[in-house]
């Protein structure tokens, strides 16, 4: 980039971890999840949520299955305080759910926080102070020892008010701006906090190691987590939590690698709402696990409902390409993609294999409440396979494969002219215009059929060259008999290349659909389509359709 002075930016230092183990690990179980939508997410909104929106979002988080929910910063504002009191007053906190509140290490704030917590059976008090070199030097102008003293003062205050609280209190401590903090210092302050709290098997502590600002590649964050895991006292009683932001666009990867490195817990938001570029998206993390056969213990079987509530509460729209939940993530415009998806779905249906293996679709859309109808959509980049899929899936027309290019070109010509996506109904209209509303130079009037000793005999009535013609013919089937009757007066010679038929509809209302491919010396192969309650009549209609299309 132009005009950036040399030395303005510098690479993040590597972590001295020669025997790192995380690259060989895999995610085999879900972490403890904590939603911070109502706190971190809310504080990042242009229009923070009011009481009704907070209640609606809280209800959604419970429905999804969160057992830990950070409900806000009750000492920071009246609406935050009132929301927590509303949850308590209306008995909206289930017994198996731990709510979490954020607070700084100041007595009046901690006192206000415990006032808001009155009546809460289980709560995590999330204490934090910034520890990075930049914050110590520029913002607080405090030494390392002074920052530790501030954290310990906060712990003492939480313990003081905990003693008066009628309920269970857990401690979470965050060395905020952890990714900008020297690792040995992060370990020192964290160990000082857990020791002062009195950590034990019955008094575990959450040490949250946030990427408050994402400053390096995800592997660096994983190294930091593993290093901390190796240097925290009473590690078996420490719950290492992550809280990643998306400044570099890699928060999901950083969180997943952190889990490989020993993290036990994840804080994040739905759809990545949060400061700057957002927090890590828990939906993406959870569904990533689902695609690997790991139960996330969160219910995203109806992502449309999740999007509806979150978008209404946050007043923020979801990007159409957002992983798993965006409007377009289960669509395919490319012809080769459409063909592969179509074949994958057909293969799965035929073989009844429990294993999901469909090209371009890492997850079954039905597992998140989406439907197959929206998988393939048609524009100028689409292919013949996708168009055939639309006609079959939406309208029951099972086009023979040899017919796909012909129909594909008809649809693509219209799409090219319009310069935009075509709906399923627009595709059907193109199909009908070209196969059921054909301009006729020869018209079928009537057709009767008899079978004598295995030979089909037909009487064919049709208009041709301005007059009605009645002709009879014989053949090894209705179509062959009709062709032989036609050729007595019809001037255009042709051969029949192929014939297909199927039923369309249900039971008594089903129609027979026939497809006939003809070819002449002057015309490339051309298809006709016919539909009728009687399969023989449908076949003859298909033949007349093909003639009118080939010799128009």
Coordinates of C-alpha atoms in Angstrom, one line a residue:
X1 CA 0.0 0.0 0.0
X2 CA 1.1 3.5 -0.7
X3 CA 2.5 6.0 1.8
X4 CA 2.7 3.6 4.8
X5 CA 6.0 4.5 6.6
X6 CA 8.4 1.6 7.2
X7 CA 8.2 0.3 10.7
X8 CA 4.6 1.5 11.3
X9 CA 3.5 -2.2 11.6
X10 CA 5.5 -5.1 12.8
X11 CA 4.9 -8.9 12.9
X12 CA 3.5 -10.5 16.0
X13 CA 6.3 -12.4 17.9
X14 CA 6.2 -16.2 17.8
X15 CA 5.5 -18.1 20.9
X16 CA 8.3 -20.3 22.4
X17 CA 6.4 -23.6 22.5
X18 CA 8.7 -26.2 20.9
X19 CA 6.7 -29.2 22.0
X20 CA 3.2 -27.9 21.1
X21 CA 0.6 -30.6 21.1
X22 CA -2.5 -28.9 19.7
X23 CA -1.7 -29.5 16.0
X24 CA -2.2 -33.3 16.6
X25 CA -5.5 -32.9 18.5
X26 CA -9.0 -32.9 17.3
X27 CA -12.3 -31.5 18.7
X28 CA -14.1 -34.5 20.1
X29 CA -16.7 -32.8 22.3
X30 CA -18.4 -29.5 22.7
X31 CA -17.1 -26.8 25.0
X32 CA -19.1 -25.0 27.7
X33 CA -20.9 -22.3 25.8
X34 CA -21.6 -18.8 27.1
X35 CA -23.6 -16.3 25.0
X36 CA -22.5 -12.7 25.4
X37 CA -25.2 -11.4 23.0
X38 CA -27.0 -9.4 25.7
X39 CA -23.8 -7.7 26.9
X40 CA -21.0 -7.6 24.4
X41 CA -23.4 -7.8 21.5
X42 CA -25.7 -5.3 22.9
X43 CA -23.1 -2.7 23.7
X44 CA -22.0 -2.8 20.0
X45 CA -25.4 -1.9 18.6
X46 CA -26.3 1.5 17.1
X47 CA -29.6 1.3 19.0
X48 CA -29.1 -0.9 22.1
X49 CA -31.9 -3.3 22.9
X50 CA -34.8 -2.2 25.0
X51 CA -36.4 -4.4 27.7
X52 CA -38.8 -6.2 25.3
X53 CA -36.0 -7.0 22.9
X54 CA -33.7 -8.2 25.7
X55 CA -36.4 -10.5 27.0
X56 CA -37.1 -11.9 23.5
X57 CA -33.4 -12.6 22.9
X58 CA -33.0 -14.1 26.3
X59 CA -35.9 -16.5 25.6
X60 CA -34.3 -17.5 22.3
X61 CA -30.9 -18.2 24.0
X62 CA -32.7 -20.5 26.4
X63 CA -34.5 -22.3 23.6
X64 CA -31.2 -22.9 21.7
X65 CA -29.9 -24.5 24.9
X66 CA -27.4 -22.1 26.4
X67 CA -26.6 -22.9 30.1
X68 CA -24.5 -19.8 30.6
X69 CA -25.7 -16.4 29.5
X70 CA -24.0 -13.1 30.2
X71 CA -27.0 -10.8 30.7
X72 CA -25.3 -7.5 30.9
X73 CA -23.3 -4.9 32.9
X74 CA -25.9 -4.1 35.6
X75 CA -23.8 -1.5 37.3
X76 CA -23.3 0.4 34.1
X77 CA -26.9 1.6 33.4
X78 CA -30.4 1.5 34.7
X79 CA -31.7 -0.5 31.7
X80 CA -29.1 -3.2 32.4
X81 CA -29.9 -3.3 36.1
X82 CA -33.7 -3.3 35.4
X83 CA -33.3 -6.2 33.0
X84 CA -31.6 -8.5 35.5
X85 CA -34.2 -7.5 38.1
X86 CA -37.0 -8.4 35.6
X87 CA -35.5 -11.8 35.1
X88 CA -35.4 -12.4 38.8
X89 CA -38.9 -10.9 39.5
X90 CA -40.6 -12.9 36.7
X91 CA -38.7 -16.1 37.6
X92 CA -37.3 -16.3 34.0
X93 CA -34.0 -17.9 34.9
X94 CA -34.2 -21.8 34.8
X95 CA -32.5 -23.6 37.7
X96 CA -29.9 -25.2 35.3
X97 CA -28.9 -21.9 33.8
X98 CA -26.1 -19.7 35.2
X99 CA -26.3 -16.0 34.4
X100 CA -23.2 -13.9 34.1
X101 CA -22.6 -10.3 34.8
X102 CA -19.7 -8.1 33.9
X103 CA -18.1 -5.7 36.4
X104 CA -14.9 -3.7 36.9
X105 CA -12.8 -3.8 40.1
X106 CA -14.5 -0.9 41.8
X107 CA -16.5 -1.3 45.1
X108 CA -19.5 0.8 44.2
X109 CA -19.9 -1.1 40.9
X110 CA -19.5 -4.5 42.6
X111 CA -22.0 -3.4 45.3
X112 CA -24.5 -2.4 42.6
X113 CA -23.9 -5.7 40.7
X114 CA -24.7 -7.7 43.8
X115 CA -27.8 -5.6 44.4
X116 CA -29.0 -6.6 40.9
X117 CA -28.1 -10.3 41.7
X118 CA -30.3 -10.5 44.7
X119 CA -32.4 -13.6 44.4
X120 CA -30.3 -15.3 41.7
X121 CA -29.5 -18.9 42.6
X122 CA -26.4 -19.3 40.4
X123 CA -24.3 -16.4 38.9
X124 CA -20.9 -15.8 37.5
X125 CA -19.3 -12.5 38.4
X126 CA -17.1 -11.6 35.5
X127 CA -14.3 -9.4 36.8
X128 CA -11.8 -7.8 34.3
X129 CA -9.1 -5.3 34.0
X130 CA -6.8 -4.6 31.0
X131 CA -3.3 -6.1 31.2
X132 CA -1.6 -5.4 27.8
X133 CA 1.6 -3.5 27.5
X134 CA -0.1 -0.8 25.4
X135 CA -3.0 -0.3 27.9
X136 CA -0.6 -0.2 30.9
X137 CA 1.7 2.3 29.2
X138 CA -0.8 4.5 27.4
X139 CA -4.2 4.3 29.1
X140 CA -3.5 3.5 32.8
X141 CA 0.1 4.5 33.2
X142 CA 0.5 1.8 35.8
X143 CA 3.1 -0.8 36.5
X144 CA 2.6 -4.6 36.3
X145 CA 2.4 -4.8 40.1
X146 CA -0.2 -2.0 40.3
X147 CA -2.4 -3.8 37.7
X148 CA -2.2 -7.0 39.7
X149 CA -3.1 -5.1 42.9
X150 CA -6.2 -3.8 41.1
X151 CA -7.3 -7.2 40.1
X152 CA -6.8 -8.6 43.6
X153 CA -8.7 -5.7 45.1
X154 CA -11.6 -6.7 42.8
X155 CA -11.4 -10.3 43.9
X156 CA -11.5 -9.3 47.5
X157 CA -14.5 -7.1 46.9
X158 CA -16.4 -9.9 45.1
X159 CA -15.6 -12.2 48.0
X160 CA -16.9 -9.6 50.5
X161 CA -20.2 -9.3 48.7
X162 CA -20.4 -13.0 48.0
X163 CA -20.4 -13.7 51.7
X164 CA -23.7 -11.8 52.0
X165 CA -25.3 -13.3 48.9
X166 CA -27.9 -16.0 49.2
X167 CA -26.9 -18.1 46.2
X168 CA -23.9 -19.6 44.4
X169 CA -21.3 -17.3 43.0
X170 CA -18.7 -18.3 40.5
X171 CA -15.7 -16.1 39.6
X172 CA -14.6 -15.4 36.1
X173 CA -11.5 -13.3 35.6
X174 CA -10.3 -11.8 32.3
X175 CA -6.9 -10.2 31.7
X176 CA -8.5 -8.0 29.1
X177 CA -6.4 -7.5 25.9
X178 CA -4.8 -10.8 26.7
X179 CA -3.3 -11.1 23.2
X180 CA -1.3 -7.9 23.8
X181 CA -0.1 -9.1 27.2
X182 CA 3.2 -10.9 27.9
X183 CA 2.4 -14.5 28.5
X184 CA 4.4 -14.8 31.7
X185 CA 2.6 -11.8 33.1
X186 CA -0.8 -13.1 32.0
X187 CA -0.1 -16.3 33.9
X188 CA 1.2 -14.3 36.9
X189 CA -1.9 -12.2 37.3
X190 CA -4.3 -15.1 36.6
X191 CA -2.5 -17.3 39.2
X192 CA -2.6 -14.4 41.7
X193 CA -6.4 -14.1 41.1
X194 CA -7.2 -17.8 41.5
X195 CA -5.0 -18.1 44.7
X196 CA -6.8 -15.0 46.2
X197 CA -10.2 -16.5 45.4
X198 CA -9.3 -19.8 47.0
X199 CA -9.5 -22.1 44.0
X200 CA -10.3 -25.7 44.7
X201 CA -12.2 -28.7 43.3
X202 CA -15.4 -27.2 44.7
X203 CA -14.5 -23.6 43.9
X204 CA -13.3 -23.6 40.3
X205 CA -12.4 -20.4 38.5
X206 CA -13.0 -19.3 34.9
X207 CA -9.9 -17.7 33.4
X208 CA -11.1 -16.0 30.3
X209 CA -8.3 -15.3 27.8
X210 CA -9.8 -12.9 25.3
X211 CA -8.6 -11.9 21.9
X212 CA -10.0 -8.5 22.7
X213 CA -8.3 -7.5 19.5
X214 CA -7.3 -10.2 17.1
X215 CA -3.6 -9.4 16.6
X216 CA -2.1 -12.5 14.9
X217 CA -2.8 -15.7 13.0
X218 CA -5.0 -18.4 14.7
X219 CA -2.1 -20.7 15.4
X220 CA -0.5 -18.0 17.6
X221 CA -3.6 -17.8 19.7
X222 CA -3.6 -21.6 20.0
X223 CA 0.0 -21.4 21.1
X224 CA -0.9 -18.8 23.7
X225 CA -3.7 -21.0 25.1
X226 CA -1.6 -24.1 25.3
X227 CA 1.2 -22.1 27.0
X228 CA -1.2 -20.7 29.5
X229 CA -2.7 -24.1 30.1
X230 CA 0.8 -25.4 31.0
X231 CA 1.5 -22.5 33.3
X232 CA -1.7 -22.0 35.3
X233 CA -1.7 -23.2 38.9
X234 CA -4.4 -25.8 39.8
X235 CA -5.0 -26.3 36.1
X236 CA -7.5 -29.1 36.9
X237 CA -9.7 -26.6 38.7
X238 CA -9.3 -23.8 36.1
X239 CA -11.8 -23.5 33.3
X240 CA -10.0 -21.8 30.4
X241 CA -12.4 -19.7 28.4
X242 CA -11.9 -18.0 25.0
X243 CA -13.5 -14.8 23.9
X244 CA -12.3 -14.0 20.4
X245 CA -13.0 -11.0 18.2
X246 CA -12.9 -11.0 14.4
X247 CA -10.5 -8.1 13.6
X248 CA -8.5 -10.3 11.2
X249 CA -11.5 -12.3 10.0
X250 CA -10.3 -15.5 11.7
X251 CA -12.1 -15.6 15.0
X252 CA -13.8 -19.0 14.2
X253 CA -10.4 -20.6 13.3
X254 CA -8.7 -19.0 16.3
X255 CA -11.4 -20.4 18.6
X256 CA -11.3 -23.9 17.1
X257 CA -7.5 -24.0 17.4
X258 CA -7.8 -22.8 21.0
X259 CA -10.1 -25.7 21.7
X260 CA -7.4 -28.0 20.3
X261 CA -5.0 -26.3 22.6
X262 CA -6.9 -27.0 25.8
X263 CA -9.6 -24.4 26.1
X264 CA -12.7 -25.6 27.9
X265 CA -15.2 -22.9 27.3
X266 CA -16.3 -20.4 24.5
X267 CA -17.8 -17.0 24.8
X268 CA -19.4 -15.6 21.7
X269 CA -22.5 -14.3 20.0
X270 CA -25.1 -15.4 17.5
X271 CA -24.2 -14.2 14.0
X272 CA -21.0 -12.6 15.1
X273 CA -22.5 -9.4 16.5
X274 CA -20.0 -7.5 18.7
X275 CA -17.5 -4.6 18.8
X276 CA -15.7 -3.6 15.5
X277 CA -15.8 -6.7 13.3
X278 CA -17.7 -8.7 15.8
X279 CA -17.3 -11.6 18.3
X280 CA -16.9 -15.2 17.2
X281 CA -20.1 -16.6 15.8
X282 CA -21.3 -19.5 17.9
X283 CA -23.7 -20.7 15.2
X284 CA -20.8 -21.3 12.9
X285 CA -18.7 -22.9 15.6
X286 CA -21.6 -25.2 16.6
X287 CA -22.5 -26.3 13.1
X288 CA -18.9 -26.8 12.2
X289 CA -18.9 -29.4 15.0
X290 CA -22.2 -30.9 13.7
X291 CA -20.6 -31.5 10.3
X292 CA -17.8 -33.4 12.0
X293 CA -20.2 -35.7 14.0
X294 CA -19.7 -33.8 17.3
X295 CA -22.9 -33.0 19.3
X296 CA -22.7 -29.2 20.0
X297 CA -25.6 -29.5 22.6
X298 CA -27.1 -26.4 21.0
X299 CA -30.2 -26.5 18.9
X300 CA -30.0 -24.8 15.5
X301 CA -32.6 -26.9 13.8
X302 CA -34.6 -23.8 12.9
X303 CA -32.1 -21.2 11.9
X304 CA -34.8 -19.1 10.2
X305 CA -36.3 -18.4 13.7
X306 CA -32.9 -17.6 15.1
X307 CA -32.2 -15.1 12.3
X308 CA -35.7 -13.6 12.6
X309 CA -35.3 -12.9 16.4
X310 CA -31.7 -11.8 16.2
X311 CA -32.2 -9.5 13.3
X312 CA -35.3 -7.9 14.9
X313 CA -33.6 -7.4 18.3
X314 CA -30.3 -6.1 16.9
X315 CA -31.7 -4.2 13.9
X316 CA -28.9 -5.8 11.8
X317 CA -29.3 -7.9 8.7
X318 CA -27.5 -11.1 8.1
X319 CA -25.2 -11.3 5.1
X320 CA -26.7 -13.6 2.4
X321 CA -23.4 -15.6 2.4
X322 CA -23.1 -16.0 6.1
X323 CA -22.0 -19.6 6.9
X324 CA -24.8 -22.0 7.3
X325 CA -27.6 -19.5 7.7
X326 CA -27.3 -16.9 5.0
X327 CA -30.1 -16.7 2.4
X328 CA -27.8 -17.9 -0.4
X329 CA -25.6 -20.5 1.3
X330 CA -27.8 -23.4 0.1
X331 CA -28.2 -22.2 -3.5
X332 CA -26.0 -23.0 -6.5
X333 CA -25.9 -20.8 -9.6
X334 CA -23.0 -22.6 -11.3
X335 CA -24.2 -25.3 -13.7
X336 CA -21.6 -27.8 -12.6
X337 CA -22.5 -27.3 -9.0
X338 CA -26.2 -27.7 -9.8
X339 CA -25.5 -31.0 -11.6
X340 CA -23.3 -32.3 -8.8
X341 CA -25.9 -31.5 -6.1
X342 CA -28.7 -33.0 -8.2
X343 CA -26.7 -36.2 -8.6
X344 CA -25.7 -36.3 -5.0
X345 CA -29.3 -36.0 -3.8
X346 CA -30.4 -38.7 -6.2
X347 CA -27.6 -41.0 -5.1
X348 CA -28.5 -40.5 -1.5
X349 CA -32.1 -41.3 -2.1
X350 CA -31.3 -44.4 -4.1
X351 CA -28.8 -45.8 -1.7
X352 CA -30.5 -44.7 1.6
X353 CA -27.1 -44.0 3.1
X354 CA -27.1 -42.4 6.6
X355 CA -23.9 -40.6 5.8
X356 CA -24.4 -37.2 4.4
X357 CA -22.3 -37.0 1.2
X358 CA -23.6 -34.4 -1.3
X359 CA -21.2 -32.3 -3.3
X360 CA -21.0 -28.6 -2.3
X361 CA -23.3 -29.1 0.7
X362 CA -21.3 -29.8 3.9
X363 CA -24.5 -30.0 5.9
X364 CA -28.0 -31.2 5.1
X365 CA -30.1 -28.0 4.8
X366 CA -33.0 -29.9 6.5
X367 CA -30.9 -30.2 9.7
X368 CA -31.1 -26.4 10.1
X369 CA -34.7 -26.0 9.0
X370 CA -34.0 -25.1 5.4
X371 CA -35.6 -26.9 2.4
X372 CA -34.2 -28.3 -0.8
X373 CA -36.4 -26.1 -2.9
X374 CA -34.0 -23.2 -2.5
X375 CA -30.8 -25.1 -3.2
X376 CA -30.7 -24.5 -7.0
X377 CA -31.6 -21.1 -8.5
X378 CA -31.2 -20.1 -12.1
X379 CA -29.4 -17.2 -13.7
X380 CA -27.2 -16.8 -16.8
X381 CA -24.4 -18.8 -15.1
X382 CA -26.7 -21.8 -14.5
X383 CA -26.4 -25.2 -16.2
X384 CA -28.8 -27.6 -17.7
X385 CA -28.8 -30.0 -14.7
X386 CA -30.0 -27.3 -12.4
X387 CA -32.9 -26.3 -14.7
X388 CA -34.0 -29.9 -15.0
X389 CA -33.8 -30.2 -11.2
X390 CA -36.1 -27.2 -10.8
X391 CA -38.7 -28.6 -13.2
X392 CA -38.7 -32.0 -11.5
X393 CA -38.5 -30.9 -7.9
X394 CA -41.1 -28.1 -8.2
X395 CA -43.4 -29.4 -11.0
X396 CA -42.8 -33.1 -11.5
X397 CA -41.3 -33.0 -15.0
X398 CA -38.7 -35.7 -15.2
X399 CA -36.9 -34.6 -18.3
X400 CA -34.8 -37.3 -20.1
X401 CA -31.1 -36.5 -19.8
X402 CA -30.7 -36.0 -23.6
X403 CA -33.3 -33.2 -23.4
X404 CA -31.4 -31.2 -20.7
X405 CA -29.3 -29.2 -23.2
X406 CA -32.3 -28.2 -25.3
X407 CA -34.3 -26.9 -22.3
X408 CA -31.2 -25.4 -20.7
X409 CA -30.5 -23.3 -23.8
X410 CA -34.1 -22.1 -23.9
X411 CA -34.0 -20.9 -20.3
X412 CA -30.5 -19.5 -20.6
X413 CA -31.5 -17.4 -23.6
X414 CA -34.2 -15.7 -21.5
X415 CA -31.9 -15.3 -18.5
X416 CA -29.3 -13.7 -20.7
X417 CA -31.8 -11.2 -22.0
X418 CA -33.2 -10.3 -18.6
X419 CA -29.8 -10.2 -16.9
X420 CA -31.2 -11.5 -13.6
X421 CA -32.2 -14.6 -11.7
X422 CA -35.2 -16.5 -12.9
X423 CA -37.8 -17.9 -10.5
X424 CA -39.1 -21.5 -10.6
X425 CA -42.4 -20.2 -12.0
X426 CA -40.6 -18.2 -14.7
X427 CA -38.7 -21.4 -15.7
X428 CA -42.0 -23.3 -15.9
X429 CA -43.5 -20.5 -18.1
X430 CA -40.5 -20.9 -20.5
X431 CA -41.1 -24.6 -20.6
X432 CA -44.8 -24.3 -21.2
X433 CA -44.3 -21.7 -24.0
X434 CA -41.9 -23.9 -25.9
X435 CA -43.7 -27.3 -25.4
X436 CA -47.4 -26.7 -24.7
X437 CA -48.1 -23.5 -26.6
X438 CA -46.2 -24.2 -29.8
X439 CA -47.2 -22.5 -33.0
X440 CA -48.7 -25.2 -35.1
X441 CA -48.4 -26.0 -38.8
X442 CA -50.0 -29.4 -38.1
X443 CA -52.7 -30.0 -35.5
X444 CA -53.9 -33.1 -33.8
X445 CA -57.7 -33.5 -33.8
X446 CA -58.4 -37.1 -32.7
X447 CA -56.6 -40.4 -32.3
X448 CA -58.1 -43.8 -31.8
X449 CA -56.2 -47.0 -31.2
X450 CA -56.9 -50.7 -31.5
X451 CA -54.7 -53.7 -31.0
X452 CA -55.1 -56.7 -33.2
X453 CA -52.9 -59.7 -32.6
X454 CA -50.1 -57.5 -31.0
X455 CA -50.3 -55.0 -33.9
X456 CA -51.4 -51.4 -33.1
X457 CA -53.9 -50.0 -35.6
X458 CA -54.7 -46.3 -35.3
X459 CA -57.1 -43.8 -36.9
X460 CA -55.5 -40.4 -36.9
X461 CA -57.4 -37.1 -37.6
X462 CA -55.4 -33.9 -38.0
X463 CA -55.3 -30.5 -39.8
X464 CA -52.5 -30.0 -42.2
X465 CA -52.1 -27.5 -45.1
X466 CA -55.5 -26.0 -44.4
X467 CA -57.5 -29.2 -44.5
X468 CA -58.6 -32.0 -42.2
X469 CA -57.0 -35.3 -43.0
X470 CA -58.1 -38.8 -41.7
X471 CA -55.5 -41.5 -42.1
X472 CA -54.9 -45.0 -40.8
X473 CA -51.7 -46.7 -39.9
X474 CA -50.2 -49.8 -38.3
X475 CA -47.1 -50.3 -36.2
X476 CA -45.5 -52.0 -33.3
X477 CA -47.0 -49.4 -30.9
X478 CA -49.2 -46.3 -30.8
X479 CA -46.4 -43.9 -31.8
X480 CA -45.1 -46.1 -34.6
X481 CA -48.7 -46.6 -35.9
X482 CA -49.3 -42.8 -35.7
X483 CA -46.1 -42.1 -37.6
X484 CA -47.0 -44.5 -40.4
X485 CA -50.4 -42.9 -40.7
X486 CA -48.9 -39.5 -40.8
X487 CA -46.4 -40.3 -43.5
X488 CA -49.1 -40.9 -46.1
X489 CA -49.7 -37.2 -46.5
X490 CA -47.1 -35.4 -44.3
X491 CA -44.3 -33.9 -46.4
X492 CA -41.5 -33.8 -43.8
X493 CA -39.6 -37.1 -43.3
X494 CA -38.3 -37.8 -39.8
X495 CA -37.2 -40.6 -37.5
X496 CA -37.9 -41.2 -33.9
X497 CA -34.8 -41.3 -31.8
X498 CA -36.2 -41.8 -28.3
X499 CA -39.3 -42.0 -26.2
X500 CA -39.8 -41.6 -22.5
X501 CA -42.9 -41.5 -20.2
X502 CA -43.8 -41.0 -16.6
X503 CA -46.8 -40.1 -14.4
X504 CA -47.0 -36.7 -12.8
X505 CA -49.2 -36.0 -9.8
X506 CA -50.9 -38.2 -7.2
X507 CA -53.2 -41.2 -7.6
X508 CA -56.4 -40.5 -9.6
X509 CA -55.4 -37.0 -10.5
X510 CA -52.0 -38.1 -12.0
X511 CA -51.3 -37.2 -15.6
X512 CA -49.2 -39.1 -18.1
X513 CA -46.2 -37.1 -19.4
X514 CA -44.5 -38.3 -22.6
X515 CA -41.3 -37.1 -24.3
X516 CA -40.4 -37.9 -27.9
X517 CA -37.2 -37.0 -29.7
X518 CA -37.3 -36.8 -33.5
X519 CA -34.6 -36.1 -36.1
X520 CA -34.7 -35.3 -39.8
X521 CA -32.0 -34.8 -42.5
X522 CA -32.3 -31.0 -42.1
X523 CA -33.0 -30.7 -38.4
X524 CA -30.9 -31.7 -35.4
X525 CA -32.7 -33.8 -32.8
X526 CA -35.7 -32.0 -31.3
X527 CA -38.0 -33.0 -28.4
X528 CA -41.7 -32.7 -28.0
X529 CA -43.7 -33.1 -24.8
X530 CA -47.3 -34.2 -24.3
X531 CA -49.6 -34.5 -21.3
X532 CA -52.9 -36.3 -21.0
X533 CA -54.8 -38.6 -18.8
X534 CA -54.2 -41.4 -21.3
X535 CA -50.6 -42.4 -22.0
X536 CA -51.2 -43.2 -25.7
X537 CA -52.8 -39.7 -26.3
X538 CA -49.9 -38.1 -24.3
X539 CA -47.4 -39.8 -26.6
X540 CA -49.2 -38.6 -29.8
X541 CA -49.4 -35.1 -28.4
X542 CA -45.6 -35.3 -27.8
X543 CA -45.0 -36.3 -31.4
X544 CA -47.1 -33.5 -32.8
X545 CA -45.3 -31.1 -30.4
X546 CA -41.9 -32.3 -31.8
X547 CA -43.1 -31.9 -35.4
X548 CA -44.3 -28.4 -34.8
X549 CA -41.0 -27.5 -33.1
X550 CA -38.8 -29.1 -35.7
X551 CA -40.5 -28.0 -38.9
X552 CA -41.9 -24.6 -37.8

